[in-house]
Tab-separated table of C-alpha atoms and ligand atoms in Angstrom:
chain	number	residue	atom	x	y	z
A	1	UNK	CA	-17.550	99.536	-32.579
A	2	UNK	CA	-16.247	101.895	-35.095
A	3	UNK	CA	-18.083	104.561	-36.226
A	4	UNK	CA	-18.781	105.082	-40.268
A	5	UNK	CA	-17.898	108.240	-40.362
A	6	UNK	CA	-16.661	108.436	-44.917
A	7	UNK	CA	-19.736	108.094	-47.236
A	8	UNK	CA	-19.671	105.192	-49.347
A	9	UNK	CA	-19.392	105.601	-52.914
A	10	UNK	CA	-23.220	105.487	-54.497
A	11	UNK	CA	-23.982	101.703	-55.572
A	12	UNK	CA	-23.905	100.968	-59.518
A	13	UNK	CA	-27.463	100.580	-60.991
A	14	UNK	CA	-28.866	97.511	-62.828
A	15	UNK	CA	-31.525	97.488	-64.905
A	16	UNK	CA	-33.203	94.257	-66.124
A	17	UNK	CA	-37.073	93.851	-67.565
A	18	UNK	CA	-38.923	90.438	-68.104
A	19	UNK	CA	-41.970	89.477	-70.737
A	20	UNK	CA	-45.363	88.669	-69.175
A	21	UNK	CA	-46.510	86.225	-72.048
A	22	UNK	CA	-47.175	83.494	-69.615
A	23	UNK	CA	-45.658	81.661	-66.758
A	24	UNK	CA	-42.082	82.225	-66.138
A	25	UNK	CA	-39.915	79.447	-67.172
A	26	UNK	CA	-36.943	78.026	-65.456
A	27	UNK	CA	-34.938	79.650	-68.058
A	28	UNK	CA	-35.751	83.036	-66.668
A	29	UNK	CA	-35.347	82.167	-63.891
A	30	UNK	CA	-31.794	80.217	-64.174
A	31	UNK	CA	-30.625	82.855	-66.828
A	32	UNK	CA	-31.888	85.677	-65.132
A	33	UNK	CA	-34.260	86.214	-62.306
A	34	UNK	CA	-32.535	84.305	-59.763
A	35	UNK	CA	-29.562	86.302	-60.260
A	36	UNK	CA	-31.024	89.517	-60.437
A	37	UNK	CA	-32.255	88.538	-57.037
A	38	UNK	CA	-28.541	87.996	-55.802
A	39	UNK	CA	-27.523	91.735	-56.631
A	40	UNK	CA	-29.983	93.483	-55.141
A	41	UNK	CA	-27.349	94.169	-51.838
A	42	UNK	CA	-24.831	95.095	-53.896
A	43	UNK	CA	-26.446	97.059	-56.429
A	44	UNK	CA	-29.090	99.606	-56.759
A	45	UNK	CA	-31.753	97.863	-59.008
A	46	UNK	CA	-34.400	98.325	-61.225
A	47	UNK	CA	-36.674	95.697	-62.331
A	48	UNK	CA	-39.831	95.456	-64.484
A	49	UNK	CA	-42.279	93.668	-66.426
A	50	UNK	CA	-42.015	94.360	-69.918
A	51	UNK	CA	-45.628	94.412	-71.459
A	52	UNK	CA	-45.425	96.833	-73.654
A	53	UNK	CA	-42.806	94.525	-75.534
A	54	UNK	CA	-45.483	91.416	-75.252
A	55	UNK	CA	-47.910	92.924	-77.594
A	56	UNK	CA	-45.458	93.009	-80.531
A	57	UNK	CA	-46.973	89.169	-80.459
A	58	UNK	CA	-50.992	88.845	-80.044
A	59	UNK	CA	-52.451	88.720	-76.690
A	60	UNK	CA	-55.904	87.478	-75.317
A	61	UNK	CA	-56.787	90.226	-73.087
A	62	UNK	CA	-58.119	88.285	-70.399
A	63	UNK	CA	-55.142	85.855	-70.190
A	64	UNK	CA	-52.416	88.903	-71.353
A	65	UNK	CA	-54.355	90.224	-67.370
A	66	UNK	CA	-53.978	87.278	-65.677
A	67	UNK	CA	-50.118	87.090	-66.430
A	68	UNK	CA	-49.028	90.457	-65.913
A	69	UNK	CA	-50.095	90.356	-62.197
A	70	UNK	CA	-48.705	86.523	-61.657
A	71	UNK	CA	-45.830	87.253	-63.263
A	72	UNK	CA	-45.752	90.914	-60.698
A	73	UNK	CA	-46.284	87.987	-57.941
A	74	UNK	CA	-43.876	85.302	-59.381
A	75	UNK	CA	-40.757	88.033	-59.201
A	76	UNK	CA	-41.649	88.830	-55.480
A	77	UNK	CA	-41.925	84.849	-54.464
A	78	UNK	CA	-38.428	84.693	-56.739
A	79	UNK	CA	-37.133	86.980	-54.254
A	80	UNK	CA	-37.011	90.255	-55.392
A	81	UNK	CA	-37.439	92.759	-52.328
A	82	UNK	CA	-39.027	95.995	-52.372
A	83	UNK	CA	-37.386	97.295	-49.582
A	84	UNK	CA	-34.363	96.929	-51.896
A	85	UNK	CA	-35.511	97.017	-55.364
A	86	UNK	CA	-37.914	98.967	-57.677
A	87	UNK	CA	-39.933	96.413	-58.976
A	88	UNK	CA	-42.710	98.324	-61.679
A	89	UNK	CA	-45.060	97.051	-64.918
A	90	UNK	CA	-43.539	99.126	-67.782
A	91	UNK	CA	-47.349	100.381	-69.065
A	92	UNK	CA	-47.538	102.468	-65.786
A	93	UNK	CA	-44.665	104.524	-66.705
A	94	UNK	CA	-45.544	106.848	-69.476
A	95	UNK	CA	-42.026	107.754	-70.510
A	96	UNK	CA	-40.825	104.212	-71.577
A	97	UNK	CA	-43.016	104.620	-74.804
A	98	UNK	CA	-42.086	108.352	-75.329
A	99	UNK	CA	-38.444	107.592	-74.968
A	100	UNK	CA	-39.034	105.007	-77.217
A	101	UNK	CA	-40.441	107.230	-80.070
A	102	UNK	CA	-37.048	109.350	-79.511
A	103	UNK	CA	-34.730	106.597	-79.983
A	104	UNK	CA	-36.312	105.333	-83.206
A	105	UNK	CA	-35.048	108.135	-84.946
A	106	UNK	CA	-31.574	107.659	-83.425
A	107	UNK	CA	-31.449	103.960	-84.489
A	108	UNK	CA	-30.606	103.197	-88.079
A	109	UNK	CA	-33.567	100.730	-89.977
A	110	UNK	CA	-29.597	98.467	-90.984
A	111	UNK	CA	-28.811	97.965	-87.367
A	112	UNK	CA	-32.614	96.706	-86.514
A	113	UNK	CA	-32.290	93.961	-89.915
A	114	UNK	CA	-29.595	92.637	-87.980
A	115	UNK	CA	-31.196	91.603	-85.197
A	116	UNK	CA	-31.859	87.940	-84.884
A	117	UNK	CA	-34.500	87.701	-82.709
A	118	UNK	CA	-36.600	90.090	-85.358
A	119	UNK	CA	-35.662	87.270	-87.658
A	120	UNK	CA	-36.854	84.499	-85.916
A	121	UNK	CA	-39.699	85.950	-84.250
A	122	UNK	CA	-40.767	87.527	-87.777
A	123	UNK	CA	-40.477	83.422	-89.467
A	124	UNK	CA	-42.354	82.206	-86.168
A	125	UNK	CA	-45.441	84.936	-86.567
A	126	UNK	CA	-45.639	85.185	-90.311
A	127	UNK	CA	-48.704	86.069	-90.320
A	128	UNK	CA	-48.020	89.326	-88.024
A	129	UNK	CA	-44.372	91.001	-88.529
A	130	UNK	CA	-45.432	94.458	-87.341
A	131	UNK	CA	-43.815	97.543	-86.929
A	132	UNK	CA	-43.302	97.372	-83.128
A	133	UNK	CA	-41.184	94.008	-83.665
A	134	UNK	CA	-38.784	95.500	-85.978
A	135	UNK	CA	-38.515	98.337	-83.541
A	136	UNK	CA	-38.300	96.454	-80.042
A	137	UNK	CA	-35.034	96.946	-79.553
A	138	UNK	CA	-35.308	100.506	-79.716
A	139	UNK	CA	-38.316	99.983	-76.592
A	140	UNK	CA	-35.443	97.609	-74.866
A	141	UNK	CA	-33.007	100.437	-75.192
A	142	UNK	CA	-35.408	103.912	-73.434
A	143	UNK	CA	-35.918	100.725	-70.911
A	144	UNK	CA	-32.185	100.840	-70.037
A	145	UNK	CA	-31.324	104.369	-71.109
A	146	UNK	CA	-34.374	106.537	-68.911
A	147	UNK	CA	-32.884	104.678	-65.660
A	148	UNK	CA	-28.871	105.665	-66.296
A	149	UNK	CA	-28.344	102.091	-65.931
A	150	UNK	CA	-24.407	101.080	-65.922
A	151	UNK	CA	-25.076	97.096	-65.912
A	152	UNK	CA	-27.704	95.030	-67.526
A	153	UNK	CA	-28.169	91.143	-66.608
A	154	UNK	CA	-29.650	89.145	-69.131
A	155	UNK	CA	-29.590	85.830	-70.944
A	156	UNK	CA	-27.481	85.089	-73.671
A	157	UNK	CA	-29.981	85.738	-76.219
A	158	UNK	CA	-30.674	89.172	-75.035
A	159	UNK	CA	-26.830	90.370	-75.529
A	160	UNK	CA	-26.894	91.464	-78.920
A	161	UNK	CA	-29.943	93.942	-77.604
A	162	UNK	CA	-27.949	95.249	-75.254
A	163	UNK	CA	-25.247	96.303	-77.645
A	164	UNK	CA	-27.739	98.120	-79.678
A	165	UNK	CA	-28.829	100.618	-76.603
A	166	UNK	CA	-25.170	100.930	-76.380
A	167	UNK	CA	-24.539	102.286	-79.655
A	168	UNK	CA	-27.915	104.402	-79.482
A	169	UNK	CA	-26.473	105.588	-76.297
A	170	UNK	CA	-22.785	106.586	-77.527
A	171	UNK	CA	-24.804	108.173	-80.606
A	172	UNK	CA	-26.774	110.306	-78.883
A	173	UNK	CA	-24.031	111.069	-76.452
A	174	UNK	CA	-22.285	111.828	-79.301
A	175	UNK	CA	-24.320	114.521	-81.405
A	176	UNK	CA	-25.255	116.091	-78.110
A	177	UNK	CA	-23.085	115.666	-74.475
A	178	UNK	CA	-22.638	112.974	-71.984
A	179	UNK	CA	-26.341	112.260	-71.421
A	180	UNK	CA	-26.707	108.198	-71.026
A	181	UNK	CA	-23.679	106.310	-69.555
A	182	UNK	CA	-23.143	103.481	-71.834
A	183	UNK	CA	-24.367	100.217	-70.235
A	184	UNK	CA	-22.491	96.923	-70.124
A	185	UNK	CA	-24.655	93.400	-70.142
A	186	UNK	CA	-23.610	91.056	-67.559
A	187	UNK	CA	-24.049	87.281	-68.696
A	188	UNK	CA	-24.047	84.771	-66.361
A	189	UNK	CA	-21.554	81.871	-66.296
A	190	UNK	CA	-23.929	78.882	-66.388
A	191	UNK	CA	-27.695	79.138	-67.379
A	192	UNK	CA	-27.663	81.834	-69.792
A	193	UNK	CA	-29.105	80.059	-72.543
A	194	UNK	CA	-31.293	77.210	-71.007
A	195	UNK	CA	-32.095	74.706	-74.088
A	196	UNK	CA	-35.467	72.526	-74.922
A	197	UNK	CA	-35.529	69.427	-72.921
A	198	UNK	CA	-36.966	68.044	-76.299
A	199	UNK	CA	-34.633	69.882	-78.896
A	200	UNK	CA	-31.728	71.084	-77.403
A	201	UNK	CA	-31.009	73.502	-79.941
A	202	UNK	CA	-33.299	75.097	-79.114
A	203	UNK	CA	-33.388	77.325	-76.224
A	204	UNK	CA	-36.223	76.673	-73.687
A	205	UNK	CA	-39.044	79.256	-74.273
A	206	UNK	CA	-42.763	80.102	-73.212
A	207	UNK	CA	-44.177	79.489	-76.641
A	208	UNK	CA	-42.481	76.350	-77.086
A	209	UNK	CA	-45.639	74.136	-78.394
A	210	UNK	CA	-44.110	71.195	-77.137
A	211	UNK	CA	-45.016	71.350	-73.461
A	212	UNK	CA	-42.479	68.483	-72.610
A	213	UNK	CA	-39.552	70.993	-73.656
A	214	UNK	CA	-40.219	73.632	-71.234
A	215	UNK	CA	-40.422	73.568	-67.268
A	216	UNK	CA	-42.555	76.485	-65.751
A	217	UNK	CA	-42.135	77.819	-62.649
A	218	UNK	CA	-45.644	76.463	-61.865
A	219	UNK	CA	-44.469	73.034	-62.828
A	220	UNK	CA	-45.408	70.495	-59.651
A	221	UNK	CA	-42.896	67.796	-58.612
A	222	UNK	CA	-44.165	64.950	-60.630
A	223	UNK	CA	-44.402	67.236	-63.835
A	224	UNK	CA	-41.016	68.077	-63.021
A	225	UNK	CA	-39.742	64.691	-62.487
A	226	UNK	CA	-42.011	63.096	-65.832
A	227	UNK	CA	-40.666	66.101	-68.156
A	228	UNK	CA	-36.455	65.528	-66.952
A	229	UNK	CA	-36.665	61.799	-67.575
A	230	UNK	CA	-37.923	62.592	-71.343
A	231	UNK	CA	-35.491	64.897	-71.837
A	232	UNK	CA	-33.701	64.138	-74.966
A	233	UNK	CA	-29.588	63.237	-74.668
A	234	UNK	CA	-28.069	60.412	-76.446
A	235	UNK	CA	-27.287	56.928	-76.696
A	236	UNK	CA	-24.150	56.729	-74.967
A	237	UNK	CA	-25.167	56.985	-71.118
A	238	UNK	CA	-22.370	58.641	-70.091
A	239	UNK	CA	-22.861	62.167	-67.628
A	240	UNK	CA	-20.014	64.167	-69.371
A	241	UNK	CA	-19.659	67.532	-70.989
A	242	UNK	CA	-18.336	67.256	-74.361
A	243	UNK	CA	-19.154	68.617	-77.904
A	244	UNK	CA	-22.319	67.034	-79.263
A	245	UNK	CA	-23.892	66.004	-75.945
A	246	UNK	CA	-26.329	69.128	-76.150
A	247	UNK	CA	-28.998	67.810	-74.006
A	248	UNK	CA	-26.476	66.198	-71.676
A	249	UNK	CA	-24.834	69.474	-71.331
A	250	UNK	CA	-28.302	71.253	-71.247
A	251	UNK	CA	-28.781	69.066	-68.172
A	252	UNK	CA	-25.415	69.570	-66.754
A	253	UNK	CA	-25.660	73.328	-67.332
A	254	UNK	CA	-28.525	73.396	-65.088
A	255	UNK	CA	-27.603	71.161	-62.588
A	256	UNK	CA	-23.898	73.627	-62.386
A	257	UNK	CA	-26.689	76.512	-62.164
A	258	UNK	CA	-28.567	75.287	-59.079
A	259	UNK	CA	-25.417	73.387	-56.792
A	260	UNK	CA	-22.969	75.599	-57.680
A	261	UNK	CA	-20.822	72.631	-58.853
A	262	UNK	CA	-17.984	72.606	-61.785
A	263	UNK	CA	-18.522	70.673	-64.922
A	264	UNK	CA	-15.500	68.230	-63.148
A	265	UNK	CA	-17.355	67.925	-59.972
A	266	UNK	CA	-20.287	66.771	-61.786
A	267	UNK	CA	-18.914	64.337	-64.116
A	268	UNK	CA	-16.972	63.007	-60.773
A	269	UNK	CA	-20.348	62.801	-59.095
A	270	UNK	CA	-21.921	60.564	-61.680
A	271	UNK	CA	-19.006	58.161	-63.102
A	272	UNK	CA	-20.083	54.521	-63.619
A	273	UNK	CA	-23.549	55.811	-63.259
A	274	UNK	CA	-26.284	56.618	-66.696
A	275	UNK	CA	-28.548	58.870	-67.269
A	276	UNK	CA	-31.369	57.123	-65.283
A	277	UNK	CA	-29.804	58.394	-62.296
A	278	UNK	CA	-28.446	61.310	-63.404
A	279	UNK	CA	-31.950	62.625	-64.730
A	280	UNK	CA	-34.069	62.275	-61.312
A	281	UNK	CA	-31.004	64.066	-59.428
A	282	UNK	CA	-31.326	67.302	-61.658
A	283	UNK	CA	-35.329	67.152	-61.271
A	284	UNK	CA	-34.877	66.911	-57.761
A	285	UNK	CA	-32.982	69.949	-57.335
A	286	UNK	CA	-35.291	71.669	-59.313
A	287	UNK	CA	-38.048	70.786	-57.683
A	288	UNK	CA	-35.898	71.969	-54.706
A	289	UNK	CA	-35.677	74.953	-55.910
A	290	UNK	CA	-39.217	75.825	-57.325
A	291	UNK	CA	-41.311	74.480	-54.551
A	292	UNK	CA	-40.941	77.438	-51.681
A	293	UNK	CA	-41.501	79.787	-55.029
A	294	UNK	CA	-44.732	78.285	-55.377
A	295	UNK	CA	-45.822	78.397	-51.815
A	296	UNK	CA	-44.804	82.191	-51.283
A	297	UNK	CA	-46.395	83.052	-54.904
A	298	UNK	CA	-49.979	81.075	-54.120
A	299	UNK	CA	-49.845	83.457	-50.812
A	300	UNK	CA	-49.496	86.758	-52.329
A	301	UNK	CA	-52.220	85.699	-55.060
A	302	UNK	CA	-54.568	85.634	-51.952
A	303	UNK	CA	-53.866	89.168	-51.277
A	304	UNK	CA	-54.357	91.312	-54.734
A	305	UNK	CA	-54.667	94.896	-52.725
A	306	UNK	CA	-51.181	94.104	-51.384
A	307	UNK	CA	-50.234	93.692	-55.098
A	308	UNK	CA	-52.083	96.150	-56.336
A	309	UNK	CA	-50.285	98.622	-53.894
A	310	UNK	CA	-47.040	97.128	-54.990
A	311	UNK	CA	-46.945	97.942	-58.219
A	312	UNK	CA	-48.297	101.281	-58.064
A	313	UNK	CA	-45.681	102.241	-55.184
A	314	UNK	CA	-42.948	100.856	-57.493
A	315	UNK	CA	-44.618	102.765	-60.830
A	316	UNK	CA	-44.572	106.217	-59.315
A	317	UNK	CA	-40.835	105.425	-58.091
A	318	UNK	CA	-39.803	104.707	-61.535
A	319	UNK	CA	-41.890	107.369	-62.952
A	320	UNK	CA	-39.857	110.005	-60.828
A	321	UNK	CA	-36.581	108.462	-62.209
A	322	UNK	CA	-37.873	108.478	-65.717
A	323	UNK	CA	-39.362	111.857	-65.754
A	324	UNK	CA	-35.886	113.268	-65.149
A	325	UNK	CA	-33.863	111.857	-67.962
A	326	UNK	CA	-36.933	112.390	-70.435
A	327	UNK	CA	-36.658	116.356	-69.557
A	328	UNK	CA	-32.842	116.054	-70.093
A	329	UNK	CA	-33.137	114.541	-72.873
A	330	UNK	CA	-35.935	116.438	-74.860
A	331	UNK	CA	-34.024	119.740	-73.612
A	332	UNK	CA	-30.904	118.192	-75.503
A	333	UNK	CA	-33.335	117.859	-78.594
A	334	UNK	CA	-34.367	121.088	-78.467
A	335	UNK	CA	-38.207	121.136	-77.702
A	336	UNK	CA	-40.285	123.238	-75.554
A	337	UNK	CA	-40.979	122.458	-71.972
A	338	UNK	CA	-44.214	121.465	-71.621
A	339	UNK	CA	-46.379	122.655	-68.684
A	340	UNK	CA	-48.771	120.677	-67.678
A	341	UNK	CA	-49.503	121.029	-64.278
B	401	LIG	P1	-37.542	87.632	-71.949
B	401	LIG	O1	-38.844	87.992	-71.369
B	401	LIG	O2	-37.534	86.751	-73.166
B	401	LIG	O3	-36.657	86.913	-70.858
B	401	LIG	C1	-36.425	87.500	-69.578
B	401	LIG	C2	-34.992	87.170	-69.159
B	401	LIG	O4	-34.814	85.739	-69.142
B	401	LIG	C3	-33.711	85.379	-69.982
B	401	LIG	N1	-34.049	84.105	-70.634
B	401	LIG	C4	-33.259	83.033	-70.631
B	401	LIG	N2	-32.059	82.840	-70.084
B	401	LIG	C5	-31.499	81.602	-70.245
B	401	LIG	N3	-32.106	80.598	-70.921
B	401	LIG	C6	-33.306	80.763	-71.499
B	401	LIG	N4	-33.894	79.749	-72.142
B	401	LIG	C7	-33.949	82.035	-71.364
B	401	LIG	N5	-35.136	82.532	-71.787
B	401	LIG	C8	-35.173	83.805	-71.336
B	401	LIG	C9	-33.600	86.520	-71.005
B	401	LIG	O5	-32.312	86.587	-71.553
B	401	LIG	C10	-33.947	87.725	-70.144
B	401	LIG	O6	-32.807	88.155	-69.413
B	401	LIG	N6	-36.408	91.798	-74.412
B	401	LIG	C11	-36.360	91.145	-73.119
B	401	LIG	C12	-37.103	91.892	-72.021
B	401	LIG	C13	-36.659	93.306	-71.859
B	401	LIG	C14	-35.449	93.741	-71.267
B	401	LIG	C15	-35.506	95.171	-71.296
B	401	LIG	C16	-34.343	93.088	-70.700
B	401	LIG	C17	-37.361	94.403	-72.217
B	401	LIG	N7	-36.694	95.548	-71.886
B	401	LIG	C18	-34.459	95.941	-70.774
B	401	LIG	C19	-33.304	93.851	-70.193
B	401	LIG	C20	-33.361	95.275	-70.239
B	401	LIG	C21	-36.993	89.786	-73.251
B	401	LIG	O7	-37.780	89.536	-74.122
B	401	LIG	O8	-36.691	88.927	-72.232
């Protein structure tokens, strides 16, 4: 065998966060999780659960508890590895809210108007458009900006966030020196905007009242099965991608996600056949899919210290990371070093 004798150049570093507002759905999980799971040899990542974002919409306490340690559990069945991976809850590290702060006053109150998930999200919760969901992109961007990330994997709908940290980062760059390198999103080809299974225009979402629209990781088979032969498509039977087939191509989409099969290989798959057996074939490799998730996840539920010692592991490891660009950056500013200790 040959020795390794050159050092390898250092391994690019991802950053990618998820809400804890309930049970993961297999949007997430299509559109991100499952391929954040896939870089973790190839990259160095650095994942989280973003609750600090989740109370820009109300939160029972008690359930808002509950999540935030299933979710913690759902990303470790999903496959994230901590022998690999930072995996941390974003309240345990201090400098993601004080970053945060900073960035607001590098972020112009025009570029936040323009975002449109502060425009739907502000129509949805009416009664509650509050400061911190005008200024969640700004959170989103000390998220990727305290870790030096270069790449962050997200969903479609999370792109135009991305940019924003990208500008705040060039900005600040700017009017001081090279202090953030300017991250790129990475979108994946098929799943990154999973749609209703009841309105296909819409894309599939926690909050969605209408339960039939949404699978959940914690969706059993049947469920599964009942909730993919409602799924909306249209009257003409056919399995084929095509403009104005959005929940056939919803279906598709997610079928292309989880084989690994082309659009053409799919259509070839089903010719001369409907929906009727097109529908229980996608369930099933869903199901497929979700059912060693739930095993692994009901197993580390039975074992909260290992959990508990999880996340704060993973919190201290981010905090170290964190601390350091917060110094730079506050240096750069111009304040006094505070010491504490
Ligand atoms: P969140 O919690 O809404 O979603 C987590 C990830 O899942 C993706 N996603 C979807 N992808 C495809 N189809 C869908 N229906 C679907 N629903 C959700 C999202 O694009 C995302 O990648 N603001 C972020 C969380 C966040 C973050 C960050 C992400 C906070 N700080 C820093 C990246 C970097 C959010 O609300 O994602």
């Amino acid at each position: 065998m040959t020795e390794l004798t050159t050092e390898s150049a250092p391994k690019k570093r991802i950053l990618s966060m998820y809400q804890c507002t309930g049970v993961f759905t297999l949007g997430n999980f299509l559109g991100a999780i499952r391929n954040h799971v896939g870089f973790q040899d190839e990259y160095e990542c650095i994942y989280a659960l973003a609750d600090l974002h989740a109370i820009t919409v109300r939160q029972d306490p008690k359930k808002f508890r509950k999540y935030i340690l299933e979710s913690y559990a759902y990303l470790l069945a999903m496959g994230i590895d901590l022998e690999k991976t930072i995996l941390f809850i974003q309240s345990q590290v201090p400098e993601h809210a004080q970053l945060s702060w900073i960035l607001n006053c590098y972020t112009q109150f025009g570029e936040l108007s323009r975002m449109t998930q502060f425009k739907d999200k502000s129509q949805k919760h009416a009664d509650n458009v509050n400061a911190g969901l005008f200024t969640y992109p700004c959170l989103m961007a000390a998220d990727i900006l305290l870790y030096q990330a270069d790449f962050v994997p997200v969903g479609a709908d999370q792109k135009q966030h991305v940019e924003l940290a990208r500008n705040v980062a060039e900005r600040f760059n700017g009017l001081y020196s090279p202090t953030f390198p300017v991250p790129q999103p990475l979108i994946p080809k098929h799943g990154a905007r999973v749609m209703s299974l009841q309105d296909p225009s819409k894309k599939m979402s926690k909050s969605d009242e209408n339960l039939n629209g949404t699978i959940t990781m914690a969706d059993d088979p049947d469920t599964i099965l009942r909730k993919f032969k409602r799924a909306v498509t249209d009257s003409e039977s056919q399995v084929r991608y095509a403009p104005g087939k959005d929940g056939v191509n919803n279906l598709m989409e997610i079928y292309a996600s989880l084989t690994g099969k082309t659009m053409e290989e799919i259509e070839r798959e089903f010719e001369g056949k409907g929906y009727g057996d097109f529908k229980p074939a996608v369930a099933q490799v869903v199901i497929d899919a979700l059912v060693p998730i739930q095993k692994r996840f009901k197993e580390l539920m039975e074992d909260p210290e290992y959990l508990e010692k999880c996340y704060t592991e993973n919190a201290q490891k981010a905090h170290y990371l964190a601390q350091k660009t917060l110094s730079k950056v506050m240096k750069k500013i111009g304040y006094l070093p505070a010491k504490l200790h």
